[in-house]
Each structure stands twice: as C-alpha cells, then as structure tokens.
Amino acid sequence: MPDWSQIGRLLDFCAAYYTTQLVRCAAFSFLLVGLVMMLRKMVFSRRTFIRGLLWSSFLLIPFLGKLKLFYENKAVVEMTGRITHGTMTCLWADRIYMAGIFIAAVCIFGKRLRLGKAVAGMEKVSLDNIQVRITDINVTPFTVGLLKPKIVIPKVVWESYSQDELKSVVQHERTHIRLGHLWFGFIWDVLRCLLWVNPFLTVFQKQFRADMEDICDRVCIQNSGRTAHEYGMVLLKTLKLLRSGRAGTPSAVTYAGEREFADMKRRMGEIAGFCPYQKRMCMCMTAAAVLVIGALLLAIHTCSYARCNESRDIMVGNYDGEPEIVSNDSRKLSQMISYDDRYVYVERDAFEDFLEENNADGEIWIVFGGFYKLPGLAGAAETCIYESSTEGRITRIPYESIMDDWYMKLLRIL
C-alpha cells in the first residue's frame, strides 16, 4: 500500500514550490506585456517583422522564478518578500493557484480538442495534392493541429473561388505552418494557463495573433508573385462571402483570420502599405533574436538556483527530554566534522571540548549535507548520532543516506 501521507506532503510541496516560482514569473510578465505593447505601438509600428520578434521575449518568462535576486538583492527582497513568504507558507493559496492552472487548461485546451474533433469529421478534398477540409460554417479559412496540421476552408469559398484564388488561400495557411505560428499560438496558450493571474496575456493575444497574420501576409505577397492589390482583393472577396452566418463560428479557431471588420480594415491597411523586404535581412534579424534569447536564457540559468542545490551546512543538536540546537555554525563545525557517502568523521577531542563548552547533554545529533530546492523551501539533510564513549582521535560514524528513499529521489528531480 502506498504511503498516502508522503504522497500528500509531496503534492503540498509541489503546490508551494511551483506557485512560488510562477507568481514571480507572473510579476515579470506584467512588466514585459507593458514593454512589448509600448515598443510595438510607439517604436516599431511600421516594422512588421520586429513587432513579431518582440513576442519571442515571453519565452524567457517561465524561467525567471528561481533567480537568486529574490533572496540576495535587498530591494527585490523588500518588494517580493511578503509574496514569497505567503506562497511558501499558505498552502490554501498554493492550492488555489494550482486549481486556477487546471481550470484555465481545461477551458483553453478543451476548446482546441473540440475543434480538432470537429475538423476530423469534415469532408476531405484535394487541391494540387494538398489535402484540405471543407466546412459548412461561414468562417475564414484556418489551420488547426500541431504535428499534423489540417487546413479548413468554408464551402462557400471552395465553390466560389477560382483555382488560383484557392491556391492563394492554401498558400497563406501553409505559410502559417511553415513559419511555426501554430506552435507559437500553442506556447502562448500554455503561458496563459501557467500565468492565469495576468489577464493581459489574454487581453493582448489579439495583438499577438495580428502580428503573426501581418507577417504571414507579407511573406505570402512576396512569395506568390502577386501584387499587394491582387492579394488584398482575395481577402476582400472572402469578407464579402462570409458576411452572413458568423454566429456559428467556432470559439477556438486557430489562426482563422480576422473575426472583426475593424481588424480586417487594419490588415488591409498593412497590405496596402506593403514594400518588398530583403529575405536575408529578415533571416539575420531572426538569427540575432535567437542568439539574444539563447544568451539571456544562459544568463538566467547562471543567476538562478538549480533544480536541486547541494547543502554543505552542518548543525549539532541534542535531545535531553526536548530537542535543542547546540550550534549551527557550519564554518566552526566543519573544522571538527567531515563526511563522505558512508561515514561521518569527527575529531573526538575537539568535539568533546565543544560539547562541554556548550553544556550539551543527552543524545547528540549531527545534521549535515543533504539538499534544498529553494532557500527556506523544502529540503532534507543527513543525520547521525554521536557516541561519546568511542576511542581514537577520529570517530567514524556510519549512516544510512536519505537518498535511498524514493520520496527524496523524487523530490530532487522535481
């Protein structure tokens, strides 16, 4: 039979451990949302590709929760200390946060699953050896799926468009796939779940998707051989065909085009202002963004606590009716006590004098080594009992390592 008390403690630890990190990440996400929205509006309003690259900075957010500055920077400690203390000690708050993640995931990814099932039952047709799905619902063409993307075109468009126009529609959706926009949307939804306390990630997802659409439009125009005017007329024709019956639009369509006429107007303005771009320049900007994100991730890793941090602290306590700490001065104790994977080594004379100076009576415990996840949050140490009647200059004390326990092994890798 499993030890349910240990499982319960493990779940409580996970709630506190991950909530502590995610709340910090959410705090950073508020700042980053404001910065990105300001830059895309005031500085890069006419730089489509740079606007899109700005959103890649959110890839850093999930890795900021274990930064050392939360414990070592005085100003940051003063600002976040109460929040950190709350998430580490208030289990009810941690459980609420975890429940929020679960509810957000059910709502967001439940819609994706329902849409995927609906698309799986749609009629299949072929266009230039490319399989597409046909729907009776009046919705702009869209693509759904990550590993096996499926392009969906409404029946009214399929029956009304010429072959060249249909090829333009399919090219647009395939460009979304090729540029990885479906994966970007998936990652954004994951962030919305993990950082659900930041509503702006949902509020501004419209701008995120709009920037992806603008990038896709520019790439399609340049690669299609069509003029921007011809490309825009295909979009206007789609808008005219789909003016009716929009109430039946699925609520979780991924990259289904613009649902608002105001958005289509904005998109047409972007297309009208199209100027050919240098592919090499765009590739260089993308490569530079990847290098910057990679360098920042490395810096964050260097300045963060590891998943499991080894402890070199030593503490001595005694039990004489009640437990009592004799000393936790690791520097002083390490001059008398050392250890390896199997034994603790104590310089007997020096340690006996130390115990006498501190009036330590009863059962003497040595606590040493072990690990911790974050300072003040979860950890474990090795222990052994010192036998004062031993002889010889060095007393060797065997001990059973806590690392042999499944609970500790799992705790280390979480």
Short mmCIF file of C-alpha atoms in Angstrom, two decimals:
data_model
loop_
_atom_site.label_atom_id
_atom_site.label_comp_id
_atom_site.label_asym_id
_atom_site.label_seq_id
_atom_site.Cartn_x
_atom_site.Cartn_y
_atom_site.Cartn_z
CA MET A 1 0.00 0.00 0.00
CA PRO A 2 1.32 3.49 -0.84
CA ASP A 3 2.09 5.86 1.99
CA TRP A 4 -0.66 8.41 1.35
CA SER A 5 0.75 10.82 3.93
CA GLN A 6 4.01 11.05 2.00
CA ILE A 7 2.13 11.50 -1.28
CA GLY A 8 0.08 14.25 0.32
CA ARG A 9 3.23 16.00 1.55
CA LEU A 10 4.75 15.71 -1.91
CA LEU A 11 1.69 17.30 -3.53
CA ASP A 12 1.71 20.11 -0.97
CA PHE A 13 5.39 20.70 -1.66
CA CYS A 14 4.80 20.79 -5.42
CA ALA A 15 1.99 23.32 -4.98
CA ALA A 16 4.20 25.60 -2.85
CA TYR A 17 7.32 25.11 -4.97
CA TYR A 18 5.74 25.83 -8.35
CA THR A 19 3.36 28.52 -7.13
CA THR A 20 6.31 30.42 -5.63
CA GLN A 21 8.07 30.39 -8.99
CA LEU A 22 5.03 31.07 -11.17
CA VAL A 23 3.83 34.03 -9.12
CA ARG A 24 7.25 35.60 -9.63
CA CYS A 25 7.08 34.83 -13.35
CA ALA A 26 3.62 36.43 -13.50
CA ALA A 27 5.02 39.60 -11.90
CA PHE A 28 7.66 39.81 -14.63
CA SER A 29 5.00 39.12 -17.30
CA PHE A 30 3.07 42.25 -16.28
CA LEU A 31 6.18 44.35 -16.90
CA LEU A 32 7.01 42.60 -20.17
CA VAL A 33 3.48 42.95 -21.58
CA GLY A 34 3.62 46.68 -20.97
CA LEU A 35 7.07 46.98 -22.55
CA VAL A 36 6.17 44.96 -25.65
CA MET A 37 2.91 46.85 -26.21
CA MET A 38 4.72 50.18 -25.87
CA LEU A 39 7.51 49.21 -28.28
CA ARG A 40 5.20 47.76 -30.94
CA LYS A 41 2.96 50.83 -30.77
CA MET A 42 5.44 53.68 -30.42
CA VAL A 43 8.75 52.45 -31.86
CA PHE A 44 8.12 49.58 -34.27
CA SER A 45 4.60 50.33 -35.50
CA ARG A 46 5.78 50.09 -39.14
CA ARG A 47 8.26 47.25 -38.59
CA THR A 48 6.17 44.13 -39.04
CA PHE A 49 8.88 41.54 -38.53
CA ILE A 50 10.36 43.28 -35.49
CA ARG A 51 6.90 43.51 -33.93
CA GLY A 52 6.59 39.76 -34.32
CA LEU A 53 10.04 39.12 -32.86
CA LEU A 54 9.19 41.16 -29.76
CA TRP A 55 6.78 38.44 -28.65
CA SER A 56 9.62 35.92 -28.51
CA SER A 57 10.81 37.64 -25.34
CA PHE A 58 7.99 35.87 -23.48
CA LEU A 59 9.95 32.63 -23.89
CA LEU A 60 12.11 33.90 -21.02
CA ILE A 61 9.26 34.35 -18.56
CA PRO A 62 8.81 30.72 -17.34
CA PHE A 63 12.48 30.54 -16.31
CA LEU A 64 12.62 33.61 -14.04
CA GLY A 65 11.09 32.09 -10.90
CA LYS A 66 14.33 30.80 -9.34
CA LEU A 67 16.52 33.86 -9.78
CA LYS A 68 18.89 34.42 -6.88
CA LEU A 69 17.99 38.10 -6.75
CA PHE A 70 14.75 37.14 -4.97
CA TYR A 71 16.92 36.20 -1.99
CA GLU A 72 20.11 38.19 -2.44
CA ASN A 73 19.05 41.61 -3.75
CA LYS A 74 17.89 43.79 -0.87
CA ALA A 75 15.48 45.92 -2.94
CA VAL A 76 13.88 42.90 -4.59
CA VAL A 77 13.62 41.09 -1.26
CA GLU A 78 11.79 44.09 0.23
CA MET A 79 9.35 44.20 -2.70
CA THR A 80 8.66 40.48 -3.00
CA GLY A 81 9.43 39.16 0.48
CA ARG A 82 5.82 39.07 1.66
CA ILE A 83 4.65 37.35 -1.53
CA THR A 84 7.43 34.78 -1.24
CA HIS A 85 6.62 34.15 2.41
CA GLY A 86 2.94 33.76 1.51
CA THR A 87 3.45 31.26 -1.28
CA MET A 88 5.87 29.25 0.86
CA THR A 89 3.62 29.05 3.91
CA CYS A 90 -0.04 29.45 2.82
CA LEU A 91 -1.00 26.07 1.37
CA TRP A 92 -4.56 27.19 0.64
CA ALA A 93 -3.21 29.96 -1.64
CA ASP A 94 -0.92 27.49 -3.42
CA ARG A 95 -3.79 25.09 -3.96
CA ILE A 96 -5.97 27.87 -5.37
CA TYR A 97 -3.21 28.80 -7.82
CA MET A 98 -2.80 25.19 -8.97
CA ALA A 99 -6.58 24.88 -9.34
CA GLY A 100 -6.54 28.03 -11.47
CA ILE A 101 -3.98 26.46 -13.81
CA PHE A 102 -6.12 23.34 -14.12
CA ILE A 103 -9.31 25.31 -14.86
CA ALA A 104 -7.55 27.53 -17.42
CA ALA A 105 -6.07 24.45 -19.14
CA VAL A 106 -9.48 22.76 -19.31
CA CYS A 107 -11.07 25.88 -20.82
CA ILE A 108 -8.32 26.71 -23.31
CA PHE A 109 -7.21 23.28 -24.46
CA GLY A 110 -10.71 21.82 -24.17
CA LYS A 111 -11.72 24.19 -26.97
CA ARG A 112 -8.73 23.06 -29.01
CA LEU A 113 -9.69 19.40 -28.56
CA ARG A 114 -13.31 20.03 -29.51
CA LEU A 115 -12.24 21.93 -32.60
CA GLY A 116 -9.83 19.14 -33.56
CA LYS A 117 -12.61 16.56 -33.28
CA ALA A 118 -14.92 18.73 -35.38
CA VAL A 119 -12.28 19.14 -38.09
CA ALA A 120 -11.58 15.39 -38.13
CA GLY A 121 -15.17 14.75 -39.24
CA MET A 122 -15.16 17.31 -42.08
CA GLU A 123 -15.20 16.43 -45.77
CA LYS A 124 -11.77 15.94 -47.34
CA VAL A 125 -10.82 17.32 -50.76
CA SER A 126 -7.54 17.76 -52.61
CA LEU A 127 -6.02 20.84 -54.21
CA ASP A 128 -2.73 20.31 -56.06
CA ASN A 129 -2.08 17.18 -53.96
CA ILE A 130 -2.69 19.15 -50.76
CA GLN A 131 -5.49 17.82 -48.59
CA VAL A 132 -7.92 20.37 -47.18
CA ARG A 133 -11.10 20.07 -45.13
CA ILE A 134 -14.41 21.65 -46.13
CA THR A 135 -16.83 23.10 -43.57
CA ASP A 136 -20.38 24.37 -43.95
CA ILE A 137 -19.76 27.01 -41.28
CA ASN A 138 -19.15 30.54 -42.54
CA VAL A 139 -15.68 31.10 -41.13
CA THR A 140 -12.50 32.43 -42.68
CA PRO A 141 -10.04 29.69 -43.72
CA PHE A 142 -7.89 28.44 -40.85
CA THR A 143 -5.43 25.74 -39.83
CA VAL A 144 -5.63 23.52 -36.77
CA GLY A 145 -3.23 20.95 -35.35
CA LEU A 146 0.44 20.91 -34.43
CA LEU A 147 2.01 17.65 -35.59
CA LYS A 148 -0.45 17.06 -38.44
CA PRO A 149 -1.89 20.47 -39.35
CA LYS A 150 -5.22 20.47 -41.20
CA ILE A 151 -6.29 23.35 -43.44
CA VAL A 152 -10.01 24.14 -43.31
CA ILE A 153 -11.84 26.13 -45.99
CA PRO A 154 -15.54 27.06 -45.84
CA LYS A 155 -17.73 25.50 -48.52
CA VAL A 156 -18.85 28.87 -49.86
CA VAL A 157 -15.23 29.84 -50.53
CA TRP A 158 -14.40 26.46 -52.08
CA GLU A 159 -17.33 26.76 -54.51
CA SER A 160 -16.91 30.45 -55.34
CA TYR A 161 -13.15 30.87 -55.76
CA SER A 162 -11.11 30.16 -58.86
CA GLN A 163 -8.24 27.67 -58.68
CA ASP A 164 -5.69 30.49 -58.45
CA GLU A 165 -7.59 32.16 -55.62
CA LEU A 166 -7.88 28.87 -53.73
CA LYS A 167 -4.16 28.35 -54.16
CA SER A 168 -3.58 31.77 -52.56
CA VAL A 169 -5.77 30.80 -49.61
CA VAL A 170 -3.95 27.50 -49.13
CA GLN A 171 -0.58 29.21 -49.52
CA HIS A 172 -1.47 31.61 -46.70
CA GLU A 173 -2.34 28.75 -44.33
CA ARG A 174 0.72 26.74 -45.31
CA THR A 175 2.86 29.82 -44.61
CA HIS A 176 1.44 29.92 -41.09
CA ILE A 177 2.51 26.29 -40.72
CA ARG A 178 5.96 26.84 -42.21
CA LEU A 179 6.67 29.88 -40.03
CA GLY A 180 5.72 27.95 -36.89
CA HIS A 181 2.81 30.21 -35.98
CA LEU A 182 0.69 27.28 -34.79
CA TRP A 183 3.39 26.34 -32.29
CA PHE A 184 3.73 29.97 -31.21
CA GLY A 185 -0.01 30.05 -30.53
CA PHE A 186 0.25 26.84 -28.53
CA ILE A 187 3.11 28.22 -26.40
CA TRP A 188 1.13 31.42 -25.81
CA ASP A 189 -1.83 29.35 -24.57
CA VAL A 190 0.49 27.43 -22.23
CA LEU A 191 1.68 30.75 -20.79
CA ARG A 192 -1.92 31.87 -20.36
CA CYS A 193 -2.57 28.74 -18.29
CA LEU A 194 0.57 28.90 -16.13
CA LEU A 195 0.28 32.66 -15.55
CA TRP A 196 -3.51 32.91 -15.41
CA VAL A 197 -3.31 35.65 -12.78
CA ASN A 198 -2.13 38.01 -15.53
CA PRO A 199 -5.28 38.78 -17.57
CA PHE A 200 -3.31 40.88 -20.06
CA LEU A 201 -1.91 37.71 -21.65
CA THR A 202 -5.49 37.01 -22.76
CA VAL A 203 -6.43 40.64 -23.44
CA PHE A 204 -3.46 41.21 -25.75
CA GLN A 205 -3.47 37.86 -27.50
CA LYS A 206 -5.43 39.67 -30.25
CA GLN A 207 -2.36 41.85 -30.93
CA PHE A 208 -0.10 38.80 -30.80
CA ARG A 209 -2.16 37.00 -33.43
CA ALA A 210 -2.50 40.17 -35.51
CA ASP A 211 1.29 40.46 -35.74
CA MET A 212 1.52 36.82 -36.83
CA GLU A 213 -1.11 37.49 -39.52
CA ASP A 214 0.75 40.57 -40.78
CA ILE A 215 3.99 38.62 -41.05
CA CYS A 216 2.21 35.84 -42.92
CA ASP A 217 0.60 38.34 -45.33
CA ARG A 218 3.94 39.95 -46.16
CA VAL A 219 5.65 36.61 -46.76
CA CYS A 220 2.76 35.40 -48.94
CA ILE A 221 2.70 38.54 -51.07
CA GLN A 222 6.44 38.42 -51.72
CA ASN A 223 6.49 34.68 -52.47
CA SER A 224 3.28 34.49 -54.52
CA GLY A 225 4.30 36.70 -57.41
CA ARG A 226 1.03 38.60 -56.98
CA THR A 227 0.78 42.29 -56.30
CA ALA A 228 -0.36 43.51 -52.91
CA HIS A 229 -3.55 44.77 -54.59
CA GLU A 230 -4.37 41.33 -56.01
CA TYR A 231 -3.69 39.67 -52.68
CA GLY A 232 -5.88 42.19 -50.86
CA MET A 233 -8.75 41.66 -53.30
CA VAL A 234 -8.78 37.94 -52.43
CA LEU A 235 -9.20 38.87 -48.74
CA LEU A 236 -11.99 41.34 -49.57
CA LYS A 237 -13.78 38.68 -51.57
CA THR A 238 -13.56 36.33 -48.58
CA LEU A 239 -15.00 39.04 -46.33
CA LYS A 240 -17.92 39.61 -48.69
CA LEU A 241 -18.74 35.90 -48.93
CA LEU A 242 -18.68 35.39 -45.18
CA ARG A 243 -20.67 38.40 -44.01
CA SER A 244 -23.59 36.19 -43.06
CA GLY A 245 -23.75 33.29 -40.63
CA ARG A 246 -20.81 34.37 -38.49
CA ALA A 247 -22.65 33.50 -35.30
CA GLY A 248 -21.76 29.86 -35.86
CA THR A 249 -18.03 30.45 -35.85
CA PRO A 250 -16.22 28.00 -33.55
CA SER A 251 -14.84 29.77 -30.50
CA ALA A 252 -11.39 28.13 -30.65
CA VAL A 253 -10.43 28.54 -34.31
CA THR A 254 -6.65 28.80 -34.56
CA TYR A 255 -5.47 31.47 -37.00
CA ALA A 256 -8.94 31.62 -38.52
CA GLY A 257 -8.28 35.08 -39.92
CA GLU A 258 -9.71 38.35 -38.58
CA ARG A 259 -13.13 38.00 -36.92
CA GLU A 260 -13.77 41.72 -36.69
CA PHE A 261 -14.27 44.03 -39.66
CA ALA A 262 -12.11 46.62 -37.90
CA ASP A 263 -9.28 44.09 -37.81
CA MET A 264 -9.73 43.35 -41.50
CA LYS A 265 -9.55 47.08 -42.17
CA ARG A 266 -6.27 47.23 -40.25
CA ARG A 267 -4.96 44.22 -42.11
CA MET A 268 -5.87 45.74 -45.47
CA GLY A 269 -4.01 48.89 -44.47
CA GLU A 270 -0.90 46.82 -43.78
CA ILE A 271 -1.24 45.10 -47.17
CA ALA A 272 -1.75 48.41 -48.98
CA GLY A 273 1.49 49.69 -47.48
CA PHE A 274 3.46 46.58 -48.49
CA CYS A 275 7.02 47.11 -49.68
CA PRO A 276 9.30 44.24 -50.75
CA TYR A 277 11.67 43.20 -48.00
CA GLN A 278 15.11 41.63 -48.03
CA LYS A 279 14.87 37.98 -47.04
CA ARG A 280 18.49 37.91 -45.95
CA MET A 281 17.91 40.84 -43.60
CA CYS A 282 14.89 39.10 -42.06
CA MET A 283 16.86 35.89 -41.61
CA CYS A 284 19.66 37.83 -39.91
CA MET A 285 17.18 39.52 -37.56
CA THR A 286 15.65 36.15 -36.68
CA ALA A 287 19.08 34.62 -36.08
CA ALA A 288 20.04 37.60 -33.91
CA ALA A 289 16.82 37.23 -31.90
CA VAL A 290 17.53 33.52 -31.37
CA LEU A 291 21.07 34.29 -30.19
CA VAL A 292 19.84 37.01 -27.82
CA ILE A 293 17.16 34.74 -26.34
CA GLY A 294 19.70 31.92 -26.00
CA ALA A 295 22.22 34.23 -24.30
CA LEU A 296 19.57 35.55 -21.92
CA LEU A 297 18.45 32.03 -21.06
CA LEU A 298 22.05 31.11 -20.28
CA ALA A 299 22.41 34.20 -18.10
CA ILE A 300 19.17 33.37 -16.29
CA HIS A 301 20.37 29.81 -15.72
CA THR A 302 23.66 31.09 -14.32
CA CYS A 303 21.90 33.52 -11.96
CA SER A 304 19.27 31.04 -10.75
CA TYR A 305 19.17 28.28 -8.18
CA ALA A 306 19.50 24.79 -9.60
CA ARG A 307 16.66 22.26 -9.54
CA CYS A 308 18.43 20.66 -6.59
CA ASN A 309 21.04 22.56 -4.57
CA GLU A 310 23.56 20.66 -2.51
CA SER A 311 23.89 21.83 1.09
CA ARG A 312 27.22 21.83 2.93
CA ASP A 313 25.78 23.08 6.21
CA ILE A 314 26.47 21.25 9.48
CA MET A 315 24.41 21.54 12.64
CA VAL A 316 24.70 19.89 16.05
CA GLY A 317 21.74 19.34 18.34
CA ASN A 318 20.96 17.38 21.46
CA TYR A 319 17.93 15.65 22.88
CA ASP A 320 17.56 15.62 26.66
CA GLY A 321 13.82 15.50 27.12
CA GLU A 322 13.35 18.18 24.45
CA PRO A 323 15.26 18.75 21.18
CA GLU A 324 17.63 21.72 21.24
CA ILE A 325 20.09 23.18 18.76
CA VAL A 326 23.60 23.32 20.18
CA SER A 327 25.19 25.13 17.23
CA ASN A 328 24.57 25.74 13.52
CA ASP A 329 27.88 27.48 12.89
CA SER A 330 28.87 25.44 9.83
CA ARG A 331 32.26 27.09 9.48
CA LYS A 332 33.31 26.22 13.01
CA LEU A 333 31.78 22.74 12.96
CA SER A 334 33.40 21.85 9.62
CA GLN A 335 36.80 22.13 11.36
CA MET A 336 35.80 19.19 13.58
CA ILE A 337 33.36 17.25 11.37
CA SER A 338 33.64 15.92 7.82
CA TYR A 339 31.73 13.27 5.91
CA ASP A 340 31.52 11.21 2.74
CA ASP A 341 28.83 8.99 1.21
CA ARG A 342 29.03 6.39 4.00
CA TYR A 343 30.65 7.82 7.12
CA VAL A 344 30.85 10.93 9.29
CA TYR A 345 34.31 11.68 10.68
CA VAL A 346 34.57 13.58 13.98
CA GLU A 347 37.76 14.85 15.67
CA ARG A 348 36.89 13.44 19.08
CA ASP A 349 38.87 15.65 21.45
CA ALA A 350 37.94 18.92 19.78
CA PHE A 351 34.28 17.92 19.53
CA GLU A 352 34.13 16.75 23.17
CA ASP A 353 35.55 20.12 24.27
CA PHE A 354 32.98 21.85 22.07
CA LEU A 355 30.12 19.90 23.68
CA GLU A 356 31.41 20.64 27.15
CA GLU A 357 31.68 24.36 26.40
CA ASN A 358 28.06 24.38 25.22
CA ASN A 359 26.75 22.24 28.09
CA ALA A 360 25.35 19.72 25.63
CA ASP A 361 23.97 16.69 27.45
CA GLY A 362 21.90 13.73 26.38
CA GLU A 363 21.71 12.31 22.87
CA ILE A 364 23.91 14.25 20.45
CA TRP A 365 22.74 14.55 16.85
CA ILE A 366 24.84 15.70 13.90
CA VAL A 367 22.85 17.06 10.96
CA PHE A 368 24.80 17.61 7.74
CA GLY A 369 24.74 17.80 3.97
CA GLY A 370 21.60 16.98 2.05
CA PHE A 371 19.93 19.37 -0.37
CA TYR A 372 17.36 22.14 -0.71
CA LYS A 373 15.11 23.24 -3.57
CA LEU A 374 14.95 26.95 -2.78
CA PRO A 375 16.20 28.76 0.33
CA GLY A 376 13.63 28.20 3.04
CA LEU A 377 11.54 25.87 0.90
CA ALA A 378 11.81 22.09 1.12
CA GLY A 379 14.96 20.15 1.61
CA ALA A 380 16.47 17.32 3.59
CA ALA A 381 19.68 16.62 5.48
CA GLU A 382 21.60 13.55 6.57
CA THR A 383 21.75 12.72 10.29
CA CYS A 384 23.68 10.51 12.65
CA ILE A 385 24.06 10.07 16.43
CA TYR A 386 27.41 10.79 18.06
CA GLU A 387 28.59 8.21 20.58
CA SER A 388 30.76 9.99 23.14
CA SER A 389 32.26 6.75 24.51
CA THR A 390 34.20 5.99 21.35
CA GLU A 391 38.00 5.89 21.38
CA GLY A 392 40.65 7.14 18.98
CA ARG A 393 41.46 10.58 17.63
CA ILE A 394 38.90 10.30 14.80
CA THR A 395 35.46 8.86 15.46
CA ARG A 396 33.94 7.25 12.36
CA ILE A 397 30.14 7.06 12.39
CA PRO A 398 28.26 5.12 9.68
CA TYR A 399 24.90 6.44 8.48
CA GLU A 400 22.11 5.46 6.09
CA SER A 401 21.66 8.08 3.39
CA ILE A 402 18.23 9.66 2.91
CA MET A 403 18.89 9.48 -0.84
CA ASP A 404 17.95 5.80 -0.79
CA ASP A 405 14.33 6.77 -0.11
CA TRP A 406 12.02 7.10 -3.16
CA TYR A 407 10.45 10.24 -1.75
CA MET A 408 13.80 12.04 -1.58
CA LYS A 409 14.81 10.84 -5.03
CA LEU A 410 11.59 12.24 -6.50
CA LEU A 411 11.92 15.46 -4.54
CA ARG A 412 15.37 16.05 -6.02
CA ILE A 413 14.25 15.79 -9.64
CA LEU A 414 11.05 17.86 -9.40
#
